[in-house]
């Protein structure tokens, strides 16, 4: 006597195992790609926000003048020509021989307003200096001036 019931049962079991394996692998691939998409989305959002925020900062070194009383100094006037407030964190003055780095604590400049900062600096009349202004968002504005 031939017993065909085992063959039918084995093909059903095999089909079920393949179906379950396909579902599990498919679910794993979907979860993996969804996780990768979330990470990529977070990175893209951060880069976009950082770079767009830098574009909204419109700062100009409006006026720089050199003084001698009571000792030599440089006065740097910054003008915010943009429509958003800017926070200045650092002003660096550099020439070929020395650098002065001044951290700024209360350097907020409202839109369409100016901020003037007096920086002690022993300048020489024939040596040009570079001014580097750093904002809280990471923008660096530069200007070259001569006494």
PDB file of C-alpha atoms in Angstrom:
ATOM      1  CA  UNK A   1       0.000   0.000   0.000  1.00  0.00           C
ATOM      2  CA  UNK A   2       1.220   3.466  -0.880  1.00  0.00           C
ATOM      3  CA  UNK A   3       1.026   6.227   1.647  1.00  0.00           C
ATOM      4  CA  UNK A   4       0.758   9.639  -0.065  1.00  0.00           C
ATOM      5  CA  UNK A   5      -0.254  11.584   3.006  1.00  0.00           C
ATOM      6  CA  UNK A   6       3.344  12.166   4.055  1.00  0.00           C
ATOM      7  CA  UNK A   7       4.228  13.781   0.750  1.00  0.00           C
ATOM      8  CA  UNK A   8       1.345  16.250   0.915  1.00  0.00           C
ATOM      9  CA  UNK A   9       2.118  17.097   4.491  1.00  0.00           C
ATOM     10  CA  UNK A  10       5.777  17.680   3.733  1.00  0.00           C
ATOM     11  CA  UNK A  11       5.008  20.047   0.823  1.00  0.00           C
ATOM     12  CA  UNK A  12       2.614  22.034   3.063  1.00  0.00           C
ATOM     13  CA  UNK A  13       5.212  22.257   5.837  1.00  0.00           C
ATOM     14  CA  UNK A  14       7.895  23.257   3.342  1.00  0.00           C
ATOM     15  CA  UNK A  15       5.643  25.931   1.865  1.00  0.00           C
ATOM     16  CA  UNK A  16       4.824  27.293   5.315  1.00  0.00           C
ATOM     17  CA  UNK A  17       8.507  27.398   6.319  1.00  0.00           C
ATOM     18  CA  UNK A  18       9.371  29.282   3.119  1.00  0.00           C
ATOM     19  CA  UNK A  19       6.460  31.669   3.621  1.00  0.00           C
ATOM     20  CA  UNK A  20       7.435  32.390   7.253  1.00  0.00           C
ATOM     21  CA  UNK A  21      11.095  32.853   6.255  1.00  0.00           C
ATOM     22  CA  UNK A  22      10.088  35.270   3.491  1.00  0.00           C
ATOM     23  CA  UNK A  23       7.895  37.282   5.860  1.00  0.00           C
ATOM     24  CA  UNK A  24      10.628  37.468   8.497  1.00  0.00           C
ATOM     25  CA  UNK A  25      13.333  38.491   5.995  1.00  0.00           C
ATOM     26  CA  UNK A  26      10.990  40.980   4.328  1.00  0.00           C
ATOM     27  CA  UNK A  27      10.115  42.542   7.681  1.00  0.00           C
ATOM     28  CA  UNK A  28      13.793  42.743   8.627  1.00  0.00           C
ATOM     29  CA  UNK A  29      14.642  44.498   5.349  1.00  0.00           C
ATOM     30  CA  UNK A  30      11.771  46.988   5.793  1.00  0.00           C
ATOM     31  CA  UNK A  31      12.802  47.763   9.395  1.00  0.00           C
ATOM     32  CA  UNK A  32      16.462  48.150   8.388  1.00  0.00           C
ATOM     33  CA  UNK A  33      15.656  50.504   5.506  1.00  0.00           C
ATOM     34  CA  UNK A  34      13.257  52.490   7.691  1.00  0.00           C
ATOM     35  CA  UNK A  35      15.990  52.899  10.315  1.00  0.00           C
ATOM     36  CA  UNK A  36      18.488  54.025   7.680  1.00  0.00           C
ATOM     37  CA  UNK A  37      15.952  56.492   6.307  1.00  0.00           C
ATOM     38  CA  UNK A  38      15.358  57.941   9.788  1.00  0.00           C
ATOM     39  CA  UNK A  39      19.080  58.414  10.381  1.00  0.00           C
ATOM     40  CA  UNK A  40      19.553  59.992   6.945  1.00  0.00           C
ATOM     41  CA  UNK A  41      16.577  62.270   7.541  1.00  0.00           C
ATOM     42  CA  UNK A  42      17.992  63.421  10.891  1.00  0.00           C
ATOM     43  CA  UNK A  43      21.395  64.151   9.346  1.00  0.00           C
ATOM     44  CA  UNK A  44      19.848  66.043   6.426  1.00  0.00           C
ATOM     45  CA  UNK A  45      17.630  68.075   8.770  1.00  0.00           C
ATOM     46  CA  UNK A  46      20.596  69.055  10.942  1.00  0.00           C
ATOM     47  CA  UNK A  47      22.746  70.049   7.957  1.00  0.00           C
ATOM     48  CA  UNK A  48      19.907  72.020   6.416  1.00  0.00           C
ATOM     49  CA  UNK A  49      19.105  73.882   9.630  1.00  0.00           C
ATOM     50  CA  UNK A  50      22.767  74.688  10.302  1.00  0.00           C
ATOM     51  CA  UNK A  51      23.552  75.937   6.805  1.00  0.00           C
ATOM     52  CA  UNK A  52      20.298  77.842   6.288  1.00  0.00           C
ATOM     53  CA  UNK A  53      20.774  79.560   9.648  1.00  0.00           C
ATOM     54  CA  UNK A  54      24.206  80.708   8.515  1.00  0.00           C
ATOM     55  CA  UNK A  55      22.694  82.213   5.360  1.00  0.00           C
ATOM     56  CA  UNK A  56      20.281  84.308   7.402  1.00  0.00           C
ATOM     57  CA  UNK A  57      23.173  86.015   9.200  1.00  0.00           C
ATOM     58  CA  UNK A  58      24.042  89.209   7.360  1.00  0.00           C
ATOM     59  CA  UNK A  59      26.745  91.002   9.284  1.00  0.00           C
ATOM     60  CA  UNK A  60      29.036  93.749   8.014  1.00  0.00           C
ATOM     61  CA  UNK A  61      32.186  95.195   9.590  1.00  0.00           C
ATOM     62  CA  UNK A  62      30.919  98.732   9.127  1.00  0.00           C
ATOM     63  CA  UNK A  63      33.642 100.837  10.666  1.00  0.00           C
ATOM     64  CA  UNK A  64      37.051 100.190  12.183  1.00  0.00           C
ATOM     65  CA  UNK A  65      39.118 102.901  13.750  1.00  0.00           C
ATOM     66  CA  UNK A  66      42.395 102.967  15.633  1.00  0.00           C
ATOM     67  CA  UNK A  67      42.890 104.949  18.831  1.00  0.00           C
ATOM     68  CA  UNK A  68      45.721 105.758  21.210  1.00  0.00           C
ATOM     69  CA  UNK A  69      44.120 107.083  24.405  1.00  0.00           C
ATOM     70  CA  UNK A  70      44.906 105.870  27.077  1.00  0.00           C
ATOM     71  CA  UNK A  71      46.716 103.091  25.161  1.00  0.00           C
ATOM     72  CA  UNK A  72      46.473 101.740  21.627  1.00  0.00           C
ATOM     73  CA  UNK A  73      43.192 100.053  20.719  1.00  0.00           C
ATOM     74  CA  UNK A  74      41.000  99.129  17.774  1.00  0.00           C
ATOM     75  CA  UNK A  75      37.294  99.912  17.777  1.00  0.00           C
ATOM     76  CA  UNK A  76      35.254  97.564  15.589  1.00  0.00           C
ATOM     77  CA  UNK A  77      31.671  98.519  14.665  1.00  0.00           C
ATOM     78  CA  UNK A  78      29.470  95.703  13.345  1.00  0.00           C
ATOM     79  CA  UNK A  79      26.176  96.273  11.531  1.00  0.00           C
ATOM     80  CA  UNK A  80      23.473  93.596  11.294  1.00  0.00           C
ATOM     81  CA  UNK A  81      21.892  94.221   7.868  1.00  0.00           C
ATOM     82  CA  UNK A  82      19.685  91.109   8.125  1.00  0.00           C
ATOM     83  CA  UNK A  83      16.215  90.541   9.533  1.00  0.00           C
ATOM     84  CA  UNK A  84      17.215  88.164  12.350  1.00  0.00           C
ATOM     85  CA  UNK A  85      19.244  88.828  15.477  1.00  0.00           C
ATOM     86  CA  UNK A  86      22.885  87.757  15.548  1.00  0.00           C
ATOM     87  CA  UNK A  87      24.957  86.686  18.531  1.00  0.00           C
ATOM     88  CA  UNK A  88      28.683  87.442  18.319  1.00  0.00           C
ATOM     89  CA  UNK A  89      30.876  85.007  20.276  1.00  0.00           C
ATOM     90  CA  UNK A  90      34.421  85.996  19.329  1.00  0.00           C
ATOM     91  CA  UNK A  91      36.477  88.725  17.644  1.00  0.00           C
ATOM     92  CA  UNK A  92      40.019  87.943  16.583  1.00  0.00           C
ATOM     93  CA  UNK A  93      42.508  90.549  15.359  1.00  0.00           C
ATOM     94  CA  UNK A  94      45.560  89.220  13.596  1.00  0.00           C
ATOM     95  CA  UNK A  95      48.562  90.573  11.750  1.00  0.00           C
ATOM     96  CA  UNK A  96      51.757  88.948  10.528  1.00  0.00           C
ATOM     97  CA  UNK A  97      53.346  88.912  13.991  1.00  0.00           C
ATOM     98  CA  UNK A  98      50.597  88.659  16.621  1.00  0.00           C
ATOM     99  CA  UNK A  99      47.023  87.637  17.281  1.00  0.00           C
ATOM    100  CA  UNK A 100      44.545  88.953  19.859  1.00  0.00           C
ATOM    101  CA  UNK A 101      41.478  86.814  20.506  1.00  0.00           C
ATOM    102  CA  UNK A 102      38.629  88.420  22.460  1.00  0.00           C
ATOM    103  CA  UNK A 103      35.681  86.239  23.519  1.00  0.00           C
ATOM    104  CA  UNK A 104      32.457  88.252  23.479  1.00  0.00           C
ATOM    105  CA  UNK A 105      29.938  87.529  26.254  1.00  0.00           C
ATOM    106  CA  UNK A 106      27.025  89.871  25.465  1.00  0.00           C
ATOM    107  CA  UNK A 107      27.376  90.230  21.710  1.00  0.00           C
ATOM    108  CA  UNK A 108      23.754  90.210  20.612  1.00  0.00           C
ATOM    109  CA  UNK A 109      22.990  92.513  17.678  1.00  0.00           C
ATOM    110  CA  UNK A 110      19.355  93.135  16.832  1.00  0.00           C
ATOM    111  CA  UNK A 111      18.247  93.390  13.187  1.00  0.00           C
ATOM    112  CA  UNK A 112      19.216  96.682  11.517  1.00  0.00           C
ATOM    113  CA  UNK A 113      21.318  97.698  14.557  1.00  0.00           C
ATOM    114  CA  UNK A 114      25.033  98.157  15.284  1.00  0.00           C
ATOM    115  CA  UNK A 115      27.424  97.016  17.996  1.00  0.00           C
ATOM    116  CA  UNK A 116      30.745  98.672  18.719  1.00  0.00           C
ATOM    117  CA  UNK A 117      33.557  96.878  20.552  1.00  0.00           C
ATOM    118  CA  UNK A 118      36.789  98.465  21.808  1.00  0.00           C
ATOM    119  CA  UNK A 119      39.689  95.980  21.763  1.00  0.00           C
ATOM    120  CA  UNK A 120      43.096  96.707  23.338  1.00  0.00           C
ATOM    121  CA  UNK A 121      45.651  96.128  20.570  1.00  0.00           C
ATOM    122  CA  UNK A 122      49.153  97.547  20.116  1.00  0.00           C
ATOM    123  CA  UNK A 123      48.905  98.319  16.399  1.00  0.00           C
ATOM    124  CA  UNK A 124      51.645  99.691  14.146  1.00  0.00           C
ATOM    125  CA  UNK A 125      50.765 102.244  11.477  1.00  0.00           C
ATOM    126  CA  UNK A 126      52.371 100.374   8.560  1.00  0.00           C
ATOM    127  CA  UNK A 127      51.119  96.854   9.311  1.00  0.00           C
ATOM    128  CA  UNK A 128      47.610  95.869   8.093  1.00  0.00           C
ATOM    129  CA  UNK A 129      45.428  93.716  10.333  1.00  0.00           C
ATOM    130  CA  UNK A 130      42.720  91.151   9.653  1.00  0.00           C
ATOM    131  CA  UNK A 131      39.551  91.071  11.738  1.00  0.00           C
ATOM    132  CA  UNK A 132      37.666  87.784  12.164  1.00  0.00           C
ATOM    133  CA  UNK A 133      34.191  87.945  13.730  1.00  0.00           C
ATOM    134  CA  UNK A 134      32.623  84.616  14.746  1.00  0.00           C
ATOM    135  CA  UNK A 135      28.901  84.200  15.388  1.00  0.00           C
ATOM    136  CA  UNK A 136      27.129  81.683  17.614  1.00  0.00           C
ATOM    137  CA  UNK A 137      25.940  79.800  14.511  1.00  0.00           C
ATOM    138  CA  UNK A 138      29.506  79.384  13.279  1.00  0.00           C
ATOM    139  CA  UNK A 139      29.679  82.051  10.566  1.00  0.00           C
ATOM    140  CA  UNK A 140      32.995  83.882  10.245  1.00  0.00           C
ATOM    141  CA  UNK A 141      33.036  87.396   8.812  1.00  0.00           C
ATOM    142  CA  UNK A 142      36.416  88.849   7.872  1.00  0.00           C
ATOM    143  CA  UNK A 143      37.722  92.291   7.091  1.00  0.00           C
ATOM    144  CA  UNK A 144      41.212  93.620   6.357  1.00  0.00           C
ATOM    145  CA  UNK A 145      42.073  97.132   7.546  1.00  0.00           C
ATOM    146  CA  UNK A 146      45.159  99.304   7.898  1.00  0.00           C
ATOM    147  CA  UNK A 147      45.877 101.861  10.625  1.00  0.00           C
TER     148      UNK A 147
END
